[in-house]
């Protein structure tokens, strides 16, 4: 009796579909991704439908005018909609491995399956690292490679969106390195009061950093990404500890909230252990680390082609290669605060805090 087997192409497609679902579910930032302007990480997949290497994100500021009342004339008293744009350029990302028939014959594991699982892990870590890199970038330049002059210029334009330690006065005339050097390990840990200061700054910045609205109960939240040692200090704050007693039950159906997160005063704090420290930059040479306080449209993710796999045979079919690839890109969304879109760039939805990050003794 003849038996029907799945076509090779279909099998690959099924693996890709399953992988994409697992990739999204396993992504540490998945709960903050969405296609609307209400998302922390706004996803645009326009390039999947047309050719091109860039996607434009529209950034629309809130209206501030008072409107009119009781039949007053509206014509001529309309408010100009202050909108800006951010152009995100995508890149192709790919990685692959190759094995041969003989190694597969003598191996105790399925090399083909192991290769795909390893590539899936790599792609998830690559996505995580690109998101973290975008959050810390200085006008599109990676923080670790940005010059001191670039950091100072960024700080001048974003002074209402940057906090050094627990006090705004730690900003030393918009000198980035001098301001970091004011952070000490006593007064400048992340605490509930410092978090509240970040929230007040976000709500009074010009323009304000918009919170995202919960899909479940129409409440508004900010999301704060916190490195592990700074998260440790936040958890030790008595106000935070006392506030967590009923959080798990109350937030169990909230998409933005995951197990291990801290929710307090309209902020959801997420521990991201892969956010790196800035070694020796603080007072007395202590390590400090960035905290990313995020509102709507903090990052943009432009997608032309989602992650997918590919296989190829070499050397008369004796060797098999397995690859995984994507066309997309992450950017911290910025807008020009000057006369043009690219003049005096401000971070649209990110307030950056720097806090003490001293290792356990």
CSV table of C-alpha atoms in Angstrom, one decimal:
chain,number,residue,atom,x,y,z
A,1,UNK,CA,0.0,0.0,0.0
A,2,UNK,CA,1.3,3.4,-1.0
A,3,UNK,CA,1.9,5.8,1.9
A,4,UNK,CA,1.7,9.6,1.6
A,5,UNK,CA,4.3,11.7,3.3
A,6,UNK,CA,4.5,15.5,3.8
A,7,UNK,CA,6.4,17.4,1.1
A,8,UNK,CA,9.8,18.7,2.2
A,9,UNK,CA,8.8,22.3,1.6
A,10,UNK,CA,5.7,21.9,3.7
A,11,UNK,CA,7.7,20.4,6.6
A,12,UNK,CA,10.0,23.4,6.5
A,13,UNK,CA,7.0,25.8,6.5
A,14,UNK,CA,5.5,24.0,9.4
A,15,UNK,CA,8.7,24.3,11.4
A,16,UNK,CA,9.0,28.0,10.5
A,17,UNK,CA,5.4,28.6,11.6
A,18,UNK,CA,6.0,26.8,14.9
A,19,UNK,CA,9.3,28.6,15.4
A,20,UNK,CA,7.8,32.0,14.8
A,21,UNK,CA,5.1,31.4,17.5
A,22,UNK,CA,7.8,30.1,19.9
A,23,UNK,CA,10.0,33.1,19.1
A,24,UNK,CA,7.3,35.5,19.9
A,25,UNK,CA,6.3,33.7,23.1
A,26,UNK,CA,9.9,33.3,24.3
A,27,UNK,CA,10.8,37.0,23.6
A,28,UNK,CA,11.3,38.8,26.8
A,29,UNK,CA,9.8,41.9,25.3
A,30,UNK,CA,6.8,40.2,23.5
A,31,UNK,CA,4.2,41.7,25.9
A,32,UNK,CA,5.2,45.2,24.9
A,33,UNK,CA,5.1,44.7,21.1
A,34,UNK,CA,2.1,45.8,19.1
A,35,UNK,CA,1.1,47.4,15.8
A,36,UNK,CA,-0.7,50.5,17.2
A,37,UNK,CA,0.7,53.8,18.6
A,38,UNK,CA,-0.3,52.5,22.0
A,39,UNK,CA,2.6,49.9,22.1
A,40,UNK,CA,5.9,50.3,23.8
A,41,UNK,CA,7.5,48.7,20.8
A,42,UNK,CA,5.5,49.6,17.7
A,43,UNK,CA,5.7,47.0,14.9
A,44,UNK,CA,5.3,48.0,11.3
A,45,UNK,CA,5.4,45.4,8.6
A,46,UNK,CA,4.7,47.6,5.6
A,47,UNK,CA,7.8,46.4,3.8
A,48,UNK,CA,6.5,42.8,3.8
A,49,UNK,CA,4.0,44.1,1.1
A,50,UNK,CA,6.3,46.3,-0.9
A,51,UNK,CA,10.1,46.7,-1.7
A,52,UNK,CA,12.3,49.1,0.2
A,53,UNK,CA,14.8,49.4,3.0
A,54,UNK,CA,13.2,51.9,5.3
A,55,UNK,CA,9.9,52.4,7.1
A,56,UNK,CA,8.6,55.8,8.5
A,57,UNK,CA,7.0,56.0,11.9
A,58,UNK,CA,4.6,58.9,12.5
A,59,UNK,CA,5.0,60.5,15.9
A,60,UNK,CA,2.0,62.7,16.8
A,61,UNK,CA,2.1,64.9,19.9
A,62,UNK,CA,-0.9,65.4,22.1
A,63,UNK,CA,-3.1,68.5,21.7
A,64,UNK,CA,-2.6,71.2,24.3
A,65,UNK,CA,-5.1,73.9,23.3
A,66,UNK,CA,-8.2,74.6,25.3
A,67,UNK,CA,-10.8,74.3,22.5
A,68,UNK,CA,-13.9,76.5,22.5
A,69,UNK,CA,-17.2,76.5,24.4
A,70,UNK,CA,-20.8,77.5,24.1
A,71,UNK,CA,-21.1,78.2,20.5
A,72,UNK,CA,-17.8,80.2,20.2
A,73,UNK,CA,-16.3,80.3,16.8
A,74,UNK,CA,-14.1,77.3,16.1
A,75,UNK,CA,-13.1,78.3,12.6
A,76,UNK,CA,-9.7,80.1,12.8
A,77,UNK,CA,-9.1,78.8,16.3
A,78,UNK,CA,-8.1,75.3,15.4
A,79,UNK,CA,-4.9,73.9,16.8
A,80,UNK,CA,-2.0,72.8,14.6
A,81,UNK,CA,-1.3,69.1,14.9
A,82,UNK,CA,2.3,68.8,15.9
A,83,UNK,CA,3.5,65.7,14.1
A,84,UNK,CA,7.0,64.4,13.4
A,85,UNK,CA,8.5,61.3,11.8
A,86,UNK,CA,11.2,58.8,12.3
A,87,UNK,CA,12.8,56.9,9.4
A,88,UNK,CA,13.9,53.3,10.3
A,89,UNK,CA,16.3,51.5,8.0
A,90,UNK,CA,16.1,47.7,8.1
A,91,UNK,CA,18.9,45.2,7.7
A,92,UNK,CA,19.1,41.5,6.9
A,93,UNK,CA,20.2,39.3,9.8
A,94,UNK,CA,21.3,35.7,9.1
A,95,UNK,CA,23.3,32.9,10.7
A,96,UNK,CA,23.9,29.3,9.8
A,97,UNK,CA,25.6,26.0,10.6
A,98,UNK,CA,26.8,23.1,8.5
A,99,UNK,CA,27.2,19.4,9.2
A,100,UNK,CA,28.1,16.3,7.1
A,101,UNK,CA,26.6,12.8,6.7
A,102,UNK,CA,29.4,11.0,8.5
A,103,UNK,CA,29.1,13.2,11.6
A,104,UNK,CA,25.3,12.6,11.6
A,105,UNK,CA,25.9,8.9,11.3
A,106,UNK,CA,28.2,8.6,14.4
A,107,UNK,CA,26.5,11.3,16.5
A,108,UNK,CA,24.3,10.4,19.4
A,109,UNK,CA,22.1,13.4,18.8
A,110,UNK,CA,20.1,14.6,15.8
A,111,UNK,CA,22.5,17.3,14.4
A,112,UNK,CA,19.8,18.7,12.1
A,113,UNK,CA,17.4,19.2,14.9
A,114,UNK,CA,20.1,20.5,17.2
A,115,UNK,CA,21.2,23.0,14.6
A,116,UNK,CA,17.7,24.4,14.3
A,117,UNK,CA,17.3,24.7,18.0
A,118,UNK,CA,20.6,26.4,18.4
A,119,UNK,CA,19.7,28.8,15.6
A,120,UNK,CA,16.4,29.6,17.2
A,121,UNK,CA,18.1,30.4,20.5
A,122,UNK,CA,20.6,32.6,18.6
A,123,UNK,CA,17.8,34.5,16.9
A,124,UNK,CA,15.9,35.1,20.1
A,125,UNK,CA,19.1,36.4,21.8
A,126,UNK,CA,19.9,38.5,18.8
A,127,UNK,CA,16.4,40.1,19.0
A,128,UNK,CA,16.9,40.7,22.7
A,129,UNK,CA,20.3,42.3,22.3
A,130,UNK,CA,19.1,44.6,19.5
A,131,UNK,CA,16.2,45.8,21.6
A,132,UNK,CA,18.5,46.6,24.6
A,133,UNK,CA,21.0,48.2,22.2
A,134,UNK,CA,18.3,50.4,20.7
A,135,UNK,CA,17.1,51.5,24.2
A,136,UNK,CA,20.5,52.7,25.1
A,137,UNK,CA,21.5,54.2,21.8
A,138,UNK,CA,22.6,57.9,21.5
A,139,UNK,CA,20.8,59.3,18.4
A,140,UNK,CA,21.2,56.0,16.6
A,141,UNK,CA,24.8,55.3,17.8
A,142,UNK,CA,25.4,52.4,20.1
A,143,UNK,CA,26.1,53.7,23.6
A,144,UNK,CA,29.4,51.9,23.9
A,145,UNK,CA,30.8,53.5,20.8
A,146,UNK,CA,29.3,57.0,21.2
A,147,UNK,CA,31.8,59.7,21.9
A,148,UNK,CA,31.7,61.9,24.9
A,149,UNK,CA,30.7,64.8,22.6
A,150,UNK,CA,27.8,62.8,21.2
A,151,UNK,CA,26.6,61.9,24.7
A,152,UNK,CA,26.8,65.5,25.8
A,153,UNK,CA,24.9,66.7,22.8
A,154,UNK,CA,22.2,64.1,23.4
A,155,UNK,CA,22.0,65.1,27.0
A,156,UNK,CA,21.5,68.8,26.1
A,157,UNK,CA,18.5,67.9,23.9
A,158,UNK,CA,17.1,65.3,26.4
A,159,UNK,CA,17.8,66.9,29.7
A,160,UNK,CA,14.1,66.6,30.6
A,161,UNK,CA,14.3,62.9,29.8
A,162,UNK,CA,17.5,61.9,31.7
A,163,UNK,CA,17.9,61.4,35.4
A,164,UNK,CA,21.2,60.7,37.2
A,165,UNK,CA,20.6,58.9,40.4
A,166,UNK,CA,17.9,60.1,42.8
A,167,UNK,CA,18.1,63.9,42.2
A,168,UNK,CA,17.8,66.1,39.1
A,169,UNK,CA,20.6,68.2,40.6
A,170,UNK,CA,23.1,65.4,39.8
A,171,UNK,CA,23.1,66.7,36.2
A,172,UNK,CA,26.3,68.6,36.0
A,173,UNK,CA,25.6,71.2,33.3
A,174,UNK,CA,24.7,68.5,30.8
A,175,UNK,CA,28.1,67.0,31.0
A,176,UNK,CA,27.4,63.3,30.7
A,177,UNK,CA,30.5,61.8,32.3
A,178,UNK,CA,30.6,64.4,35.1
A,179,UNK,CA,26.9,63.7,35.8
A,180,UNK,CA,27.5,59.9,36.1
A,181,UNK,CA,30.3,60.7,38.5
A,182,UNK,CA,27.8,62.2,40.9
A,183,UNK,CA,26.0,58.9,41.4
A,184,UNK,CA,26.9,57.2,44.7
A,185,UNK,CA,26.0,53.9,46.3
A,186,UNK,CA,24.1,55.4,49.2
A,187,UNK,CA,21.7,58.1,47.9
A,188,UNK,CA,21.5,57.0,44.3
A,189,UNK,CA,20.0,53.5,44.3
A,190,UNK,CA,16.7,53.0,42.5
A,191,UNK,CA,13.9,53.4,45.1
A,192,UNK,CA,10.2,54.1,45.1
A,193,UNK,CA,10.9,57.8,45.5
A,194,UNK,CA,13.4,57.8,42.6
A,195,UNK,CA,10.9,55.9,40.4
A,196,UNK,CA,8.2,58.5,41.3
A,197,UNK,CA,10.6,61.3,40.2
A,198,UNK,CA,11.1,59.6,36.9
A,199,UNK,CA,7.3,59.4,36.4
A,200,UNK,CA,6.9,63.1,37.3
A,201,UNK,CA,9.6,64.0,34.8
A,202,UNK,CA,7.9,61.9,32.1
A,203,UNK,CA,4.6,63.6,32.7
A,204,UNK,CA,6.1,67.1,32.7
A,205,UNK,CA,8.6,66.7,29.9
A,206,UNK,CA,8.1,68.7,26.7
A,207,UNK,CA,6.4,67.0,25.0
A,208,UNK,CA,5.2,64.5,27.6
A,209,UNK,CA,6.0,60.8,27.4
A,210,UNK,CA,2.7,59.0,26.9
A,211,UNK,CA,1.9,56.0,29.0
A,212,UNK,CA,0.3,53.0,27.3
A,213,UNK,CA,-3.3,52.1,28.0
A,214,UNK,CA,-4.1,48.6,29.3
A,215,UNK,CA,-6.3,46.5,26.9
A,216,UNK,CA,-7.9,44.9,30.0
A,217,UNK,CA,-9.1,47.7,32.2
A,218,UNK,CA,-8.2,50.9,30.4
A,219,UNK,CA,-5.6,51.9,33.1
A,220,UNK,CA,-2.5,53.6,32.0
A,221,UNK,CA,1.0,52.2,32.6
A,222,UNK,CA,4.6,53.0,32.1
A,223,UNK,CA,7.0,50.0,31.6
A,224,UNK,CA,10.5,50.3,33.2
A,225,UNK,CA,13.3,47.9,32.2
A,226,UNK,CA,15.7,47.4,35.1
A,227,UNK,CA,19.1,45.6,35.2
A,228,UNK,CA,19.4,42.9,37.8
A,229,UNK,CA,21.5,44.7,40.5
A,230,UNK,CA,19.4,47.8,40.3
A,231,UNK,CA,16.3,45.6,40.4
A,232,UNK,CA,17.7,44.1,43.6
A,233,UNK,CA,17.8,47.5,45.3
A,234,UNK,CA,14.3,48.3,44.1
A,235,UNK,CA,12.9,45.2,45.7
A,236,UNK,CA,14.6,46.1,49.0
A,237,UNK,CA,12.6,49.3,49.2
A,238,UNK,CA,9.9,48.9,52.0
A,239,UNK,CA,7.3,50.8,50.0
A,240,UNK,CA,7.7,48.6,47.0
A,241,UNK,CA,7.7,45.4,49.2
A,242,UNK,CA,4.5,46.3,51.0
A,243,UNK,CA,2.8,47.2,47.7
A,244,UNK,CA,3.3,43.8,46.1
A,245,UNK,CA,1.1,41.8,48.4
A,246,UNK,CA,-2.0,41.8,46.2
A,247,UNK,CA,-0.3,42.6,42.9
A,248,UNK,CA,0.0,39.0,41.5
A,249,UNK,CA,-3.8,38.4,41.8
A,250,UNK,CA,-4.8,41.8,40.5
A,251,UNK,CA,-2.4,41.8,37.5
A,252,UNK,CA,-2.7,38.1,36.5
A,253,UNK,CA,-4.7,39.0,33.3
A,254,UNK,CA,-2.7,42.1,32.4
A,255,UNK,CA,-0.7,41.5,29.1
A,256,UNK,CA,2.1,43.9,30.2
A,257,UNK,CA,2.6,42.1,33.5
A,258,UNK,CA,4.6,38.8,33.8
A,259,UNK,CA,5.6,36.7,36.8
A,260,UNK,CA,8.5,38.3,38.6
A,261,UNK,CA,7.6,41.9,37.6
A,262,UNK,CA,6.9,44.6,40.1
A,263,UNK,CA,3.9,46.9,39.7
A,264,UNK,CA,3.6,50.1,41.6
A,265,UNK,CA,2.0,53.5,41.1
A,266,UNK,CA,1.2,52.9,37.4
A,267,UNK,CA,4.6,51.6,36.6
A,268,UNK,CA,5.5,48.0,35.7
A,269,UNK,CA,9.2,47.2,36.5
A,270,UNK,CA,10.8,44.3,34.5
A,271,UNK,CA,14.1,42.8,35.4
A,272,UNK,CA,16.3,42.5,32.3
A,273,UNK,CA,19.6,40.8,33.4
A,274,UNK,CA,21.3,41.5,30.0
A,275,UNK,CA,21.3,45.3,30.4
A,276,UNK,CA,25.0,46.0,31.0
A,277,UNK,CA,26.7,48.2,33.6
A,278,UNK,CA,28.9,51.2,33.0
A,279,UNK,CA,32.0,50.2,34.8
A,280,UNK,CA,33.6,52.6,37.3
A,281,UNK,CA,31.7,55.7,36.1
A,282,UNK,CA,30.1,56.6,39.4
A,283,UNK,CA,31.3,58.3,42.5
A,284,UNK,CA,34.4,56.7,44.0
A,285,UNK,CA,34.6,54.5,40.9
A,286,UNK,CA,31.4,52.5,41.5
A,287,UNK,CA,29.5,50.8,38.7
A,288,UNK,CA,26.3,52.4,37.4
A,289,UNK,CA,23.7,51.1,35.1
A,290,UNK,CA,20.9,52.5,32.9
A,291,UNK,CA,17.2,52.1,33.6
A,292,UNK,CA,14.8,52.6,30.7
A,293,UNK,CA,11.5,54.2,31.7
A,294,UNK,CA,9.3,53.7,28.6
A,295,UNK,CA,6.0,55.0,27.4
A,296,UNK,CA,4.2,54.6,24.1
A,297,UNK,CA,6.3,54.4,20.9
A,298,UNK,CA,9.5,54.0,22.8
A,299,UNK,CA,11.0,51.8,20.0
A,300,UNK,CA,10.1,51.0,16.5
A,301,UNK,CA,10.4,47.5,14.9
A,302,UNK,CA,10.3,47.6,11.1
A,303,UNK,CA,9.8,44.2,9.5
A,304,UNK,CA,10.1,43.2,5.8
A,305,UNK,CA,10.5,39.5,6.4
A,306,UNK,CA,10.0,37.6,9.7
A,307,UNK,CA,12.4,35.0,10.9
A,308,UNK,CA,12.5,31.9,8.7
A,309,UNK,CA,14.7,28.9,8.1
A,310,UNK,CA,16.5,27.7,5.0
A,311,UNK,CA,18.4,24.5,4.2
A,312,UNK,CA,20.9,23.7,1.5
A,313,UNK,CA,22.9,20.6,0.4
A,314,UNK,CA,26.6,20.8,-0.5
A,315,UNK,CA,29.3,18.4,-1.8
A,316,UNK,CA,27.0,15.9,-3.6
A,317,UNK,CA,24.5,16.0,-0.8
A,318,UNK,CA,27.1,14.8,1.8
A,319,UNK,CA,26.9,18.1,3.7
A,320,UNK,CA,23.8,20.0,4.9
A,321,UNK,CA,23.6,23.6,5.8
A,322,UNK,CA,20.8,25.1,8.0
A,323,UNK,CA,20.3,28.8,8.3
A,324,UNK,CA,17.9,31.3,9.8
A,325,UNK,CA,17.3,34.8,8.6
A,326,UNK,CA,15.2,37.9,9.0
A,327,UNK,CA,14.9,41.4,7.4
A,328,UNK,CA,14.1,44.0,10.0
A,329,UNK,CA,15.4,46.5,12.4
A,330,UNK,CA,14.9,48.1,15.8
A,331,UNK,CA,15.3,51.8,16.6
A,332,UNK,CA,14.7,54.1,19.5
A,333,UNK,CA,12.1,56.4,18.1
A,334,UNK,CA,13.3,60.0,18.1
A,335,UNK,CA,11.8,63.3,16.8
A,336,UNK,CA,13.4,66.6,15.9
A,337,UNK,CA,12.6,69.3,18.4
A,338,UNK,CA,14.0,72.0,16.1
A,339,UNK,CA,12.6,73.3,12.8
A,340,UNK,CA,13.1,70.0,11.0
A,341,UNK,CA,12.5,66.3,11.8
A,342,UNK,CA,16.2,65.6,12.4
A,343,UNK,CA,17.2,68.8,14.3
A,344,UNK,CA,17.9,68.5,18.0
A,345,UNK,CA,16.6,65.0,18.4
A,346,UNK,CA,14.7,63.9,21.5
A,347,UNK,CA,13.8,60.4,22.6
A,348,UNK,CA,10.1,60.0,21.9
A,349,UNK,CA,9.0,57.5,24.5
A,350,UNK,CA,12.1,56.8,26.7
A,351,UNK,CA,13.3,58.5,29.9
A,352,UNK,CA,16.8,57.2,30.8
A,353,UNK,CA,17.8,56.9,34.5
A,354,UNK,CA,21.3,56.0,35.7
A,355,UNK,CA,21.6,54.4,39.1
A,356,UNK,CA,24.1,52.7,41.4
A,357,UNK,CA,24.8,49.1,40.3
A,358,UNK,CA,27.2,47.7,42.9
A,359,UNK,CA,27.8,43.9,42.9
A,360,UNK,CA,26.9,41.8,46.0
A,361,UNK,CA,29.6,41.7,48.6
